[in-house]
Every structure is written in structure tokens, then in C-alpha cells.
Coordinates of C-alpha atoms and ligand atoms in Angstrom, one line a residue:
M874 CA -74.7 1.8 -58.7
P875 CA -73.3 -1.0 -61.0
L876 CA -69.8 -2.1 -60.1
R877 CA -67.1 -0.9 -62.4
S878 CA -65.6 -4.4 -62.5
T879 CA -68.9 -5.7 -64.1
E880 CA -67.5 -4.4 -67.3
W881 CA -64.8 -7.0 -67.1
F882 CA -66.7 -9.9 -65.6
G883 CA -70.4 -9.4 -66.3
R884 CA -70.9 -10.7 -69.9
D885 CA -71.3 -14.2 -71.2
D886 CA -68.6 -14.2 -73.8
E887 CA -65.1 -15.6 -74.2
V888 CA -63.5 -12.3 -73.0
A889 CA -65.4 -12.2 -69.7
L890 CA -64.9 -15.9 -69.2
L891 CA -61.1 -15.4 -69.5
H892 CA -61.3 -12.5 -67.1
R893 CA -63.2 -14.5 -64.5
A894 CA -60.8 -17.4 -64.8
A895 CA -57.8 -15.0 -64.4
L896 CA -59.3 -13.4 -61.3
R897 CA -60.0 -16.8 -59.7
T898 CA -56.3 -17.8 -59.9
A899 CA -55.8 -15.2 -57.2
Q900 CA -59.2 -15.2 -55.6
P901 CA -60.8 -18.6 -56.0
A902 CA -63.7 -17.6 -53.6
W903 CA -64.7 -14.6 -55.7
R904 CA -68.4 -14.5 -56.6
P905 CA -69.9 -12.3 -59.3
G906 CA -71.2 -9.0 -57.8
Q907 CA -68.4 -8.9 -55.1
P908 CA -66.6 -5.6 -55.3
I909 CA -62.9 -5.9 -56.2
I910 CA -60.7 -3.9 -53.9
G911 CA -57.2 -3.3 -55.0
I912 CA -54.6 -3.0 -52.3
A913 CA -51.6 -1.1 -53.6
D914 CA -48.7 -2.6 -51.6
S915 CA -45.9 -0.1 -51.1
S916 CA -43.9 -2.2 -48.6
S917 CA -40.3 -2.7 -49.6
D918 CA -37.0 -3.7 -48.2
L919 CA -35.7 -0.5 -49.8
N920 CA -38.0 1.6 -47.6
G921 CA -38.0 0.9 -43.9
C922 CA -40.6 3.5 -43.3
N923 CA -43.2 1.4 -45.2
L924 CA -42.1 -2.1 -44.0
P925 CA -44.8 -2.3 -41.3
V926 CA -47.3 -2.3 -44.1
R927 CA -46.5 -5.9 -44.8
E928 CA -47.8 -7.0 -41.5
L929 CA -51.0 -5.0 -41.9
L930 CA -52.0 -6.4 -45.4
P931 CA -53.7 -9.6 -44.0
A932 CA -55.8 -7.4 -41.6
V933 CA -56.9 -5.1 -44.5
S934 CA -57.8 -8.2 -46.7
E935 CA -59.7 -9.8 -43.8
G936 CA -61.7 -6.6 -43.3
I937 CA -62.5 -6.4 -47.0
R938 CA -63.6 -10.1 -47.1
N939 CA -65.7 -9.8 -44.0
A940 CA -67.5 -6.8 -45.4
G941 CA -68.3 -8.7 -48.6
G942 CA -65.5 -7.5 -50.9
S943 CA -62.7 -9.3 -52.7
P944 CA -59.1 -8.0 -51.9
L945 CA -56.4 -8.1 -54.6
V946 CA -52.9 -7.0 -53.5
F947 CA -50.6 -5.6 -56.2
P948 CA -47.2 -4.0 -55.9
V949 CA -46.4 -0.3 -56.3
M950 CA -43.1 1.4 -56.4
S951 CA -42.0 2.4 -52.9
L952 CA -40.6 5.9 -52.4
G953 CA -38.3 5.9 -49.5
E954 CA -36.8 9.2 -48.5
D955 CA -33.7 7.7 -47.0
L956 CA -32.2 5.6 -49.7
M957 CA -33.8 7.0 -52.9
K958 CA -31.6 9.5 -54.8
P959 CA -31.4 12.2 -55.9
T960 CA -34.8 12.5 -54.1
A961 CA -38.0 10.6 -53.8
M962 CA -39.8 13.8 -54.9
L963 CA -38.5 13.1 -58.4
Y964 CA -40.6 10.0 -58.4
R965 CA -43.8 11.2 -56.7
N966 CA -45.6 12.0 -60.0
L967 CA -44.5 8.7 -61.5
V968 CA -46.1 6.7 -58.6
A969 CA -49.2 8.9 -58.9
I970 CA -49.4 7.9 -62.5
E971 CA -48.7 4.3 -61.7
L972 CA -51.7 4.3 -59.2
E973 CA -54.0 6.1 -61.7
E974 CA -53.1 3.7 -64.5
S975 CA -53.5 0.6 -62.3
V976 CA -57.0 1.7 -61.6
R977 CA -57.7 2.6 -65.2
A978 CA -56.4 -0.7 -66.6
Y979 CA -57.6 -3.2 -64.1
P980 CA -61.1 -4.2 -62.9
L981 CA -60.9 -2.3 -59.5
D982 CA -64.0 -1.0 -57.8
A983 CA -62.0 0.7 -55.1
L984 CA -58.4 1.2 -53.9
V985 CA -56.6 0.9 -50.6
I986 CA -53.3 2.7 -50.8
T987 CA -50.8 1.5 -48.4
A988 CA -48.3 4.2 -47.6
G989 CA -46.1 5.7 -45.0
C990 CA -43.0 7.5 -46.1
D991 CA -43.6 11.0 -47.3
K992 CA -43.9 10.6 -51.1
T993 CA -45.8 7.4 -50.9
V994 CA -48.6 9.4 -49.2
A995 CA -48.2 12.4 -51.5
A996 CA -48.3 10.2 -54.7
G997 CA -51.4 8.4 -53.3
L998 CA -53.2 11.7 -52.5
I999 CA -52.6 13.0 -56.0
A1000 CA -53.8 9.7 -57.5
A1001 CA -56.8 9.7 -55.2
A1002 CA -57.8 13.2 -56.5
T1003 CA -57.7 11.8 -60.0
V1004 CA -59.3 8.3 -60.0
P1005 CA -63.1 7.8 -60.1
V1006 CA -63.3 5.0 -57.5
P1007 CA -63.4 5.1 -53.6
V1008 CA -59.9 5.4 -52.0
L1009 CA -58.7 4.8 -48.5
F1010 CA -55.2 4.9 -47.1
M1011 CA -53.7 2.4 -44.8
L1012 CA -50.6 3.8 -43.2
S1013 CA -47.5 2.0 -41.8
G1014 CA -47.6 4.2 -38.7
S1015 CA -45.2 6.3 -36.7
R1016 CA -41.8 4.8 -35.8
P1017 CA -41.7 3.7 -32.1
A1018 CA -39.2 6.0 -30.4
A1019 CA -35.8 4.6 -29.4
E1020 CA -34.1 6.0 -26.3
F1021 CA -31.2 8.2 -27.1
R1022 CA -29.3 10.1 -24.3
A1023 CA -32.2 9.4 -21.9
R1024 CA -34.9 10.8 -24.1
P1025 CA -37.1 9.5 -26.9
L1026 CA -35.5 9.9 -30.3
A1027 CA -37.4 12.2 -32.7
T1028 CA -36.4 10.6 -36.0
G1029 CA -35.1 13.2 -38.5
T1030 CA -35.2 16.2 -36.2
D1031 CA -32.7 14.7 -33.7
L1032 CA -30.4 13.6 -36.5
W1033 CA -30.2 17.3 -37.6
R1034 CA -29.5 18.3 -34.0
A1035 CA -26.8 15.7 -33.7
L1036 CA -25.2 16.8 -36.9
D1037 CA -25.0 20.4 -35.5
E1038 CA -23.2 19.0 -32.5
R1039 CA -21.0 16.7 -34.4
R1040 CA -19.8 19.4 -36.8
T1041 CA -18.6 21.5 -33.9
G1042 CA -17.1 18.6 -32.0
A1043 CA -19.7 18.6 -29.3
M1044 CA -20.8 15.0 -29.9
S1045 CA -18.6 12.0 -29.1
D1046 CA -17.9 9.3 -31.6
A1047 CA -19.6 6.8 -29.3
D1048 CA -22.8 8.9 -29.3
W1049 CA -22.7 9.3 -33.0
R1050 CA -22.5 5.5 -33.5
R1051 CA -25.2 4.9 -30.9
L1052 CA -27.4 7.3 -32.8
E1053 CA -27.1 5.1 -35.9
D1054 CA -28.1 2.1 -33.9
C1055 CA -31.1 3.9 -32.5
L1056 CA -32.3 5.0 -35.9
A1057 CA -32.0 1.5 -37.2
C1058 CA -33.8 -0.3 -34.4
T1059 CA -37.4 0.5 -35.2
R1060 CA -39.5 0.6 -38.4
G1061 CA -42.2 3.1 -39.5
T1062 CA -42.4 6.7 -40.5
C1063 CA -40.6 9.6 -38.9
N1064 CA -42.1 10.3 -35.5
S1065 CA -41.8 14.1 -35.4
M1066 CA -44.3 16.2 -37.3
G1067 CA -42.3 15.7 -40.5
T1068 CA -43.9 15.3 -43.9
A1069 CA -45.2 11.8 -43.3
A1070 CA -47.0 12.7 -40.1
T1071 CA -48.3 15.9 -41.6
L1072 CA -49.6 14.2 -44.7
A1073 CA -51.3 11.6 -42.6
L1074 CA -53.3 14.4 -41.0
V1075 CA -53.9 15.9 -44.5
A1076 CA -55.2 12.5 -45.7
E1077 CA -57.7 12.5 -42.8
C1078 CA -58.8 16.0 -43.6
L1079 CA -59.4 15.0 -47.2
G1080 CA -61.6 12.0 -46.3
V1081 CA -59.2 9.3 -47.5
L1082 CA -57.9 8.1 -44.1
L1083 CA -60.1 6.9 -41.3
P1084 CA -60.5 9.6 -38.6
G1085 CA -58.3 9.3 -35.6
T1086 CA -55.8 6.9 -37.2
A1087 CA -53.1 9.4 -38.3
G1088 CA -49.9 9.0 -36.2
A1089 CA -50.8 5.6 -34.7
E1090 CA -47.6 3.9 -33.7
A1091 CA -46.3 1.4 -36.2
C1092 CA -46.6 -2.3 -35.4
S1093 CA -49.1 -1.6 -32.6
D1094 CA -52.6 -3.1 -31.9
V1095 CA -54.1 0.3 -32.8
S1096 CA -52.5 0.2 -36.2
A1097 CA -53.7 -3.4 -36.8
A1098 CA -57.2 -2.4 -35.8
A1099 CA -57.1 0.5 -38.1
A1100 CA -56.0 -1.8 -41.0
Y1101 CA -59.0 -4.1 -40.4
A1102 CA -61.4 -1.1 -40.1
T1103 CA -59.9 0.3 -43.4
G1104 CA -60.7 -3.0 -45.1
Q1105 CA -64.3 -3.0 -43.8
R1106 CA -64.9 0.7 -44.6
I1107 CA -63.7 0.6 -48.2
V1108 CA -66.4 -1.9 -49.1
G1109 CA -69.0 0.4 -47.6
M1110 CA -67.6 3.3 -49.6
V1111 CA -68.1 1.3 -52.8
R1112 CA -71.8 0.9 -51.9
E1113 CA -72.1 4.6 -51.0
A1114 CA -70.1 5.6 -54.2
Q1115 CA -68.0 7.7 -51.8
V1116 CA -65.3 8.7 -54.3
P1117 CA -62.5 11.1 -53.4
A1118 CA -63.9 13.9 -55.6
R1119 CA -66.8 14.0 -53.1
S1120 CA -64.6 14.5 -50.0
I1121 CA -61.7 16.4 -51.4
T1122 CA -63.6 19.7 -51.7
Q1123 CA -62.4 23.2 -51.4
A1124 CA -63.4 23.3 -47.7
A1125 CA -61.5 20.0 -47.1
V1126 CA -58.3 21.4 -48.7
D1127 CA -58.7 24.6 -46.6
N1128 CA -59.1 22.5 -43.5
A1129 CA -56.0 20.6 -44.3
L1130 CA -54.0 23.9 -44.6
R1131 CA -55.3 25.0 -41.2
V1132 CA -54.2 21.7 -39.7
V1133 CA -50.8 21.9 -41.3
A1134 CA -50.4 25.3 -39.7
S1135 CA -51.8 24.2 -36.3
V1136 CA -49.2 21.4 -35.9
G1137 CA -46.3 23.4 -37.3
G1138 CA -46.3 20.8 -40.0
S1139 CA -44.1 20.2 -43.0
T1140 CA -43.8 22.8 -45.7
N1141 CA -43.8 20.0 -48.2
A1142 CA -47.5 19.4 -47.4
V1143 CA -48.2 22.8 -49.1
I1144 CA -46.7 21.6 -52.3
H1145 CA -48.5 18.3 -52.3
L1146 CA -51.8 20.0 -51.4
A1147 CA -51.3 22.4 -54.3
A1148 CA -50.9 19.3 -56.6
V1149 CA -54.1 17.7 -55.2
A1150 CA -56.1 20.9 -55.6
G1151 CA -54.7 21.3 -59.1
R1152 CA -56.0 17.9 -60.1
L1153 CA -59.5 18.8 -59.1
G1154 CA -59.5 22.4 -60.3
L1155 CA -59.8 23.7 -56.8
D1156 CA -58.5 27.1 -55.8
F1157 CA -54.9 27.1 -54.5
D1158 CA -53.5 30.5 -54.7
L1159 CA -50.2 30.3 -52.8
T1160 CA -49.7 34.0 -52.4
G1161 CA -53.4 34.7 -51.9
S1162 CA -55.9 32.4 -50.2
A1163 CA -53.4 29.8 -49.1
D1164 CA -51.2 32.4 -47.4
R1165 CA -54.2 33.9 -45.6
I1166 CA -55.3 30.6 -44.3
L1167 CA -51.8 29.5 -43.2
R1168 CA -51.2 32.8 -41.4
S1169 CA -54.5 32.7 -39.6
V1170 CA -53.8 29.7 -37.4
P1171 CA -51.5 29.5 -34.3
L1172 CA -49.5 26.5 -33.2
T1173 CA -52.1 24.5 -31.2
V1174 CA -50.2 21.2 -30.9
D1175 CA -46.9 20.9 -29.1
V1176 CA -45.1 18.5 -31.3
E1177 CA -41.5 18.2 -32.8
P1178 CA -39.9 20.0 -34.5
A1179 CA -41.8 23.2 -33.5
G1180 CA -42.6 21.7 -30.1
S1181 CA -41.7 18.8 -27.9
A1182 CA -44.0 15.7 -28.3
L1183 CA -43.9 13.0 -31.0
A1184 CA -46.6 12.1 -33.6
Q1185 CA -47.7 9.1 -31.6
D1186 CA -48.2 11.2 -28.5
V1187 CA -50.5 13.4 -30.5
A1188 CA -52.4 10.3 -31.8
R1189 CA -52.7 9.0 -28.2
H1190 CA -54.3 12.3 -27.2
G1191 CA -57.0 12.1 -29.8
G1192 CA -55.2 12.8 -33.1
L1193 CA -56.9 14.8 -35.7
P1194 CA -60.4 14.7 -34.1
A1195 CA -58.9 16.4 -31.0
I1196 CA -56.8 18.8 -33.0
A1197 CA -59.9 19.8 -35.1
A1198 CA -62.0 20.1 -31.9
G1199 CA -59.3 22.4 -30.6
L1200 CA -59.6 24.6 -33.7
G1201 CA -63.3 25.1 -33.0
G1202 CA -65.2 27.0 -35.8
V1203 CA -62.0 27.5 -37.7
F1204 CA -62.2 23.9 -38.8
D1205 CA -65.1 23.4 -41.2
G1206 CA -67.3 20.7 -39.6
E1207 CA -69.4 20.1 -42.7
V1208 CA -66.6 18.4 -44.5
V1209 CA -67.1 14.6 -44.8
A1210 CA -64.7 12.3 -43.0
A1211 CA -63.6 8.9 -44.4
D1212 CA -66.1 7.1 -42.2
G1213 CA -69.0 9.0 -43.8
R1214 CA -69.7 11.3 -40.9
P1215 CA -69.4 15.1 -41.1
W1216 CA -66.3 16.3 -39.1
A1217 CA -68.6 18.1 -36.7
D1218 CA -69.9 14.7 -35.5
V1219 CA -66.3 13.3 -35.3
T1220 CA -65.0 16.3 -33.3
A1221 CA -68.1 16.1 -31.0
Q1222 CA -66.8 12.7 -29.8
A1223 CA -63.2 13.7 -29.6
P1224 CA -61.4 13.3 -26.2
A1225 CA -60.9 16.5 -24.2
L1226 CA -57.9 18.5 -25.1
A1227 CA -54.9 17.2 -23.2
G1228 CA -51.1 16.6 -23.5
P1229 CA -49.7 18.1 -26.6
V1230 CA -53.1 18.9 -28.1
R1231 CA -53.9 22.4 -26.8
G1232 CA -56.4 24.1 -29.0
L1233 CA -56.9 27.8 -29.8
G1234 CA -57.5 28.8 -26.2
R1235 CA -54.0 27.8 -25.1
P1236 CA -51.7 27.9 -28.2
V1237 CA -48.1 26.9 -28.0
K1238 CA -47.0 29.7 -30.3
P1239 CA -48.9 32.6 -31.9
A1240 CA -49.8 32.7 -35.6
P1241 CA -48.3 32.5 -38.1
T1242 CA -46.6 29.2 -37.9
M1243 CA -46.1 29.2 -41.7
A1244 CA -46.2 32.1 -44.1
V1245 CA -45.8 32.9 -47.8
V1246 CA -43.4 35.7 -48.8
R1247 CA -43.0 37.2 -52.3
G1248 CA -41.1 40.0 -53.8
S1249 CA -38.3 40.7 -56.3
L1250 CA -36.5 37.6 -55.3
A1251 CA -39.6 35.3 -55.4
P1252 CA -42.2 36.9 -57.7
H1253 CA -44.4 33.8 -57.5
G1254 CA -43.9 33.2 -53.8
A1255 CA -41.8 31.2 -51.3
L1256 CA -42.6 29.6 -48.0
V1257 CA -41.2 30.0 -44.5
K1258 CA -41.9 27.6 -41.6
V1259 CA -42.1 30.3 -39.0
S1260 CA -42.7 27.9 -36.1
A1261 CA -39.3 26.3 -36.5
A1262 CA -37.4 29.5 -37.4
S1263 CA -35.4 32.0 -35.2
P1264 CA -37.7 34.9 -34.4
D1265 CA -34.9 37.5 -34.8
L1266 CA -34.3 36.3 -38.4
L1267 CA -37.8 36.7 -39.6
T1268 CA -37.1 40.3 -40.3
H1269 CA -33.6 40.4 -41.6
S1270 CA -31.3 42.0 -44.2
G1271 CA -27.8 40.7 -45.0
P1272 CA -25.3 40.0 -47.7
A1273 CA -25.8 37.0 -50.0
F1274 CA -23.4 34.1 -50.2
V1275 CA -24.3 32.0 -53.2
I1276 CA -24.1 28.2 -53.2
D1277 CA -24.8 26.4 -56.5
G1278 CA -26.0 22.8 -55.9
Y1279 CA -25.3 20.1 -53.5
A1280 CA -21.6 19.5 -54.0
Q1281 CA -20.8 23.1 -53.4
M1282 CA -23.0 23.2 -50.4
R1283 CA -21.1 20.3 -48.7
A1284 CA -17.7 21.8 -49.6
L1285 CA -18.4 25.4 -48.7
T1286 CA -20.4 24.9 -45.5
D1287 CA -17.8 22.6 -44.1
D1288 CA -14.8 24.8 -45.1
P1289 CA -13.3 26.0 -41.8
D1290 CA -11.4 28.8 -43.5
L1291 CA -14.4 30.5 -45.1
D1292 CA -14.9 34.0 -43.7
L1293 CA -18.6 34.9 -43.5
P1294 CA -20.4 37.5 -41.4
A1295 CA -23.0 36.3 -38.9
D1296 CA -25.7 38.2 -40.8
V1297 CA -25.0 36.3 -44.1
V1298 CA -27.9 35.1 -46.2
L1299 CA -27.1 31.7 -47.8
V1300 CA -28.6 31.3 -51.2
I1301 CA -28.8 27.6 -52.1
R1302 CA -30.0 27.4 -55.7
G1303 CA -30.2 24.8 -58.5
C1304 CA -32.4 22.7 -56.2
G1305 CA -35.8 23.4 -57.8
P1306 CA -38.1 20.9 -59.6
V1307 CA -36.5 21.5 -63.0
G1308 CA -33.0 22.0 -61.7
A1309 CA -32.7 18.9 -59.6
G1310 CA -36.1 17.3 -59.0
M1311 CA -36.5 19.4 -55.9
P1312 CA -34.5 17.6 -53.2
E1313 CA -34.4 18.5 -49.6
W1314 CA -31.2 20.5 -49.8
G1315 CA -32.7 23.7 -48.5
M1316 CA -31.7 23.3 -44.8
A1317 CA -28.0 23.8 -45.6
P1318 CA -25.9 23.4 -42.4
V1319 CA -24.8 26.6 -40.7
P1320 CA -21.3 27.2 -42.2
L1321 CA -18.7 25.7 -40.0
C1322 CA -16.8 29.0 -39.6
L1323 CA -20.0 30.5 -38.0
A1324 CA -21.1 27.4 -36.1
R1325 CA -17.7 27.4 -34.4
R1326 CA -18.3 31.0 -33.3
G1327 CA -21.6 29.9 -31.7
V1328 CA -23.9 31.0 -34.5
S1329 CA -26.8 28.5 -34.5
D1330 CA -29.0 29.8 -37.3
V1331 CA -28.6 31.9 -40.4
L1332 CA -31.1 32.9 -43.0
R1333 CA -31.2 30.6 -45.9
V1334 CA -33.1 31.1 -49.2
T1335 CA -33.5 28.3 -51.7
D1336 CA -35.5 27.0 -54.6
G1337 CA -35.3 23.6 -53.0
R1338 CA -37.3 22.0 -50.1
M1339 CA -36.3 20.9 -46.6
S1340 CA -37.4 17.8 -44.7
G1341 CA -40.5 18.3 -42.6
T1342 CA -38.4 17.3 -39.6
S1343 CA -36.0 20.2 -40.2
Y1344 CA -35.8 23.5 -38.4
G1345 CA -34.1 26.8 -38.8
T1346 CA -34.8 30.0 -40.7
V1347 CA -35.2 28.8 -44.3
V1348 CA -37.1 30.4 -47.1
L1349 CA -38.1 27.5 -49.3
H1350 CA -39.6 26.7 -52.7
V1351 CA -38.6 30.1 -54.2
A1352 CA -40.5 30.4 -57.5
P1353 CA -39.6 30.7 -60.2
E1354 CA -36.6 28.6 -59.5
A1355 CA -33.1 29.6 -60.7
A1356 CA -32.9 26.9 -63.4
V1357 CA -35.8 28.4 -65.4
G1358 CA -34.6 32.0 -65.1
G1359 CA -36.0 33.0 -61.7
P1360 CA -34.3 36.0 -60.0
L1361 CA -32.5 33.6 -57.6
G1362 CA -30.2 32.7 -60.5
L1363 CA -29.1 36.4 -60.8
V1364 CA -27.9 36.8 -57.2
R1365 CA -24.2 37.4 -56.6
D1366 CA -22.1 37.2 -53.5
G1367 CA -22.5 40.3 -51.5
D1368 CA -25.9 41.4 -52.8
R1369 CA -28.3 42.4 -50.1
I1370 CA -31.3 40.2 -49.5
S1371 CA -34.2 41.4 -47.3
L1372 CA -36.8 39.2 -45.6
D1373 CA -39.8 40.6 -43.9
V1374 CA -42.1 37.8 -42.9
P1375 CA -44.7 39.9 -41.1
R1376 CA -45.1 42.0 -44.3
G1377 CA -44.7 38.9 -46.6
L1378 CA -41.7 40.3 -48.5
L1379 CA -38.6 38.7 -49.9
D1380 CA -36.5 41.1 -51.9
L1381 CA -33.2 41.3 -53.7
D1382 CA -31.9 44.8 -53.1
V1383 CA -30.1 45.3 -56.4
A1384 CA -31.0 48.2 -58.7
G1385 CA -33.2 47.5 -61.7
P1386 CA -30.7 48.4 -64.4
E1387 CA -28.0 46.2 -62.9
L1388 CA -30.5 43.3 -62.6
A1389 CA -31.5 43.9 -66.3
R1390 CA -27.8 43.6 -67.3
R1391 CA -27.5 40.4 -65.4
R1392 CA -30.6 39.0 -66.9
A1393 CA -29.5 39.8 -70.4
R1394 CA -26.3 37.8 -69.7
W1395 CA -28.0 34.9 -68.0
T1396 CA -27.9 31.6 -69.8
E1397 CA -29.8 28.5 -69.1
P1398 CA -27.7 26.0 -67.1
P1399 CA -26.5 23.2 -69.4
A1400 CA -29.0 20.3 -69.6
P1401 CA -28.0 17.4 -67.5
D1402 CA -27.1 14.1 -69.1
I1403 CA -30.3 12.3 -68.3
R1404 CA -32.8 10.0 -70.0
G1405 CA -36.0 8.1 -69.2
W1406 CA -38.2 9.4 -66.4
P1407 CA -35.9 12.1 -65.1
A1408 CA -35.7 13.6 -68.6
M1409 CA -39.5 13.4 -69.0
H1410 CA -40.0 14.9 -65.5
R1411 CA -37.7 17.8 -66.3
Q1412 CA -39.5 18.6 -69.5
H1413 CA -43.0 18.7 -67.9
V1414 CA -42.7 19.5 -64.2
L1415 CA -44.4 22.7 -63.0
Q1416 CA -43.1 25.0 -60.3
A1417 CA -43.8 24.7 -56.5
P1418 CA -46.9 27.0 -56.5
Q1419 CA -48.5 24.5 -58.9
G1420 CA -47.5 21.6 -56.7
C1421 CA -44.7 20.4 -59.0
D1422 CA -47.3 18.5 -60.9
L1423 CA -46.8 17.6 -64.5
D1424 CA -48.2 20.1 -67.0
F1425 CA -50.3 17.5 -68.9
L1426 CA -52.0 16.1 -65.8
T1427 CA -53.2 19.1 -63.9
A1428 CA -56.7 20.5 -64.2
P1429 CA -56.2 23.5 -66.6
T1430 CA -55.4 21.0 -69.3
A1431 CA -59.0 19.8 -69.1
Q1432 CA -58.8 17.2 -71.9
H1433 CA -56.4 15.3 -69.7
R1434 CA -58.5 15.6 -66.6
R1435 CA -61.2 13.3 -67.6
F1436 CA -60.6 9.7 -66.5
V1437 CA -61.3 7.7 -69.6
A1438 CA -62.1 4.0 -69.2
P1439 CA -60.2 1.5 -71.3
I1440 CA -61.9 -0.6 -74.0
I1441 CA -62.9 -3.9 -72.3
G1442 CA -62.2 -6.5 -75.0
R1443 CA -59.5 -8.9 -76.1
S1444 CA -56.1 -7.6 -74.9
Ligands
FES2177 FE1 -39.6 8.0 -44.4 FE2 -39.3 10.2 -42.7 S1 -37.8 9.2 -44.0 S2 -41.1 9.0 -43.2

């Protein structure tokens, strides 16, 4: 197959001459016919999760050169969960666009996407589903665990636990400060099965990350070897024309959902998978097929926050090849892995099940680990991470206490004088994709008045998200969201809300005529004072069941789906 870059470099005219000269300023050794491999560099001082990528870039480039390709590194906006506000999710689609347009506009024959922190992987997966060139990920790796109170620190998850203790006065000032030092002392992605670790497994399932590399510890020899192998393999993928559309199939997406469920993974992965599937026109029916798949798989991997090990422990015990082997026939072995082998061949060589990787024969918890609910409060569905919830709250009915937005959440949940019953249902709204860019405000702290009485979990219902490292009984991604007129916006303090996860129901127990009266009086929240990208995002973003993609980029708008090459002429 002719190289795409030949369009830029192959002719004998002034345009191609200028192109060749421009390329040689960065790659003096480039020869005609060598595939040009773009390496999207997401390392940034603003994003400690992706910093290890910097040290891996030379290994990727070397692998590419040794396999006969020509590496070109270019920067890409880095989406760091910790420092980026209001939420990195607001910028996921922007980076997906940036990657797509970088491929479209430049003479790239393939793309290595360096990523790590959640949304850098999510944006890359969405871009991969869109571009017509081979794509491989090279990930920064799981953050080495610091020691905190004599046990390895699970980043994210242990911060939430510490916060629970801190709020009730159970954690000393010294421990609180030491926690900060521990969190700052290593680099890489969250090492519990948060969104980053979950999406790494998803990337493997979709054939855009080398098998067995998800979860490798950052700054390790394993991670460096994976970087070199990635460089080598991407050149082979150019020769084989192994583009993502060939590996991101319906079966691959379904495998990814099974793996998300089997590790008690991040609920965010479901949103990102919906967006990926949407780009390719694959089936992703949240309340139908996706729910059935999610509900069918038990927790087969004992990893935080649903279990006890860390992501790198899972990697050391075989990673996805072992997890997939443990799922047996449930995992479709005909799907193609990034190294070109069918997954059946990969799993055949996986190490025996050991440590945190248990398999279907000895699950950690029964199915479901994640489930979709729907009903009068969420007509288009919502998601519950069952594996990290309190079993007694999965079937629950209680009075609503409504919280509008982040400022109210901080003020009300920390108000010691608030008087709430233990069966309260917190409704945290105004956090959806249109309302706020869909931040991770969903895991609101248990109100202080209850925490001080020993209540450790309450049912929360939100149109926002929560971190993959979070836990608790939280119904997330309620659709439609309050800001676009969803029923969540009609809830008032004291209304009864009923959740029945086994039956897949989430209902607002308010009589129809009363709801109709409230709906007639409902008015759209005033538009925020925003411009630029946030304003564009608000205008075009879809709801969670559609992956929060932009309406003009997802598959049903077919005219936008086709990847149109640019005119190769004078600029
Ligand atoms: Fe970046 Fe968790 S905050 S991976």
C-alpha cells in the first residue's frame, strides 16, 4: 500500500521539494519511502501523570528508526486531572480533534499517542477511532506506590479515605501533611483501578496498545521495553495497514466492557467507550446491550478500589492477557490484539492465574460489578459501580436532599448543623456535560452531620461523574441531565427517590400531575458567561449515553464521519 506521506514528498515539483527540505530540518536522515511516524507528546509539567512519557520518547523513536521508520515528535495538549479546571473532561473532545487534525494536516503514515492521565487516553482512543492511519499508544505507566501508614498508597482512592477520616477528626495533622508528601513523591498515573488504569486495559482490548503492557509501573525497565517495542510495532502496522477501524470492532468494544466489569473499573470508561463506538457507528445501547454485558461479568480481579491490589500488581501477574484468560470463552478470542495476533493466541501464552488475577472460577465478588438503571428519574439511563457500593443501599428508598452545583455541595456537606436522616438521598445536579462540562463532583462527601454519627455511605444521585478511584453508592451520569430539562432538575427536598439495582430501576416517586406542574414552571438555567471552547462545547456536547461526544463528530452525522484528506499543494 502506498504511503500516505508520498502525497507530500513523492513528486518532482517545487511543492514536494519544499516539503522534503522542511522534513529534513527535523529528520536529516529521512529517505524517500520511509514511513513517517508521528509521536504525539503529551508530557507536560502541568500533568505529573504524563511526565514519565518524556523519558520514554527516545526509546519509542529508537524502536521506530530500527524498524525502518522515521519518528517525528509533536506536542499535544496535556489533560491532567489534578490541575485542570473545571475538569479535564471539558477538553477531551478538543484533544481528540487536535489529534485528528494533526493527522489530517500533516504527512503522517501512523501515530503513536503518548498518554497516561485519564482524558489523554480517552481523547486518544476517540481520535484513533476516527483517523485512517495505524495508531498505537505508549503509556506513562502506573505511579510507583509510596508507603503511607505502613501500606502502599493507592493514589486517588486513599485520598478519599483520608478525607473521610480528616472530616471527622480521625486523621492527625501530621498524617494529613505526610499524605501530601507521599502523593508528590512519585510520577505516573493513579495506581488503583481508576480511569487511567481502566482505559489502559480498554486500549489493549481495542488493539491500540501492545498486549500485556497496561498497568506497567512508570519509570521501570518494563515500561522502557514497552516503549521500544511500540516504536518497532507501529512501523509493522504501517506495512500491514493495521488501522484502528480493523481492530476496534463490535466484538472488541464488547470485550472492553467485559474487562471493565471484571476489574471493577471506572464508570468513566463506559462514557469513553460510547464515544469510541459512536465514531465508528458501532452499537452502544447503554440501557440495552451495554447493560447486559456489564451485568454478566463478576469481579475477577482483586484490585483497588473494589479490591485490594494495585494496577502494577495486576500487570506483574500477567495484566490483560491473564485477565482475558481468566474470563475464558466470555472474552472473544478472535479479536485482533495490537501485535497482530488474535487474542486467543495471546491468552494461550498468558501466565497462570495468580495473585490479584483470579478468573471466573474464583471471583472476588459476584456479578454485577457495574449496572445501568433507568426510570422516571433517568429516562435515558444512569450507571452504578456496584463493586464499590454498599450492598444495603443498592435497593433503597429515601427522601431527597438537593444540591445544586459544586459551591453548594462544599457548603452543605460540611455544614455541621444540617439535620439529615441517615436514609437521605443526595441529589447532586448541574454537573452534566452541558451544565458544567461533566466534572467528577458526583462522589459528594457524606454530609458531616451524618459522618459524625458514624454513617459511612449514603445514596447519591448525580448527572455528573466520579473519579474511577472513588467508591460509595453513587448513581452517576443521569441522563438527560438537569441543565437540559432532565427530571433530575425537577426534584425537590423531601421527594422520595427509589433505587433498585437488581431490577435496573431509578425512580422519582412524585405523582404525574405534580411533576407536570413542576415541568411547566421549569426554566433553563441562565447561560454561563463563557466564550471560546467552553461555549462551543456547551452548544454541541451530547449526553452521557452518547459518550459526551460532539454532535457534529459522531457517526450518525455521516457527512462528518468521512476522513477527508487535505489538498496537497502550496500552503
Ligand atoms: Fe492522572 Fe489519576 S489523576 S491518572
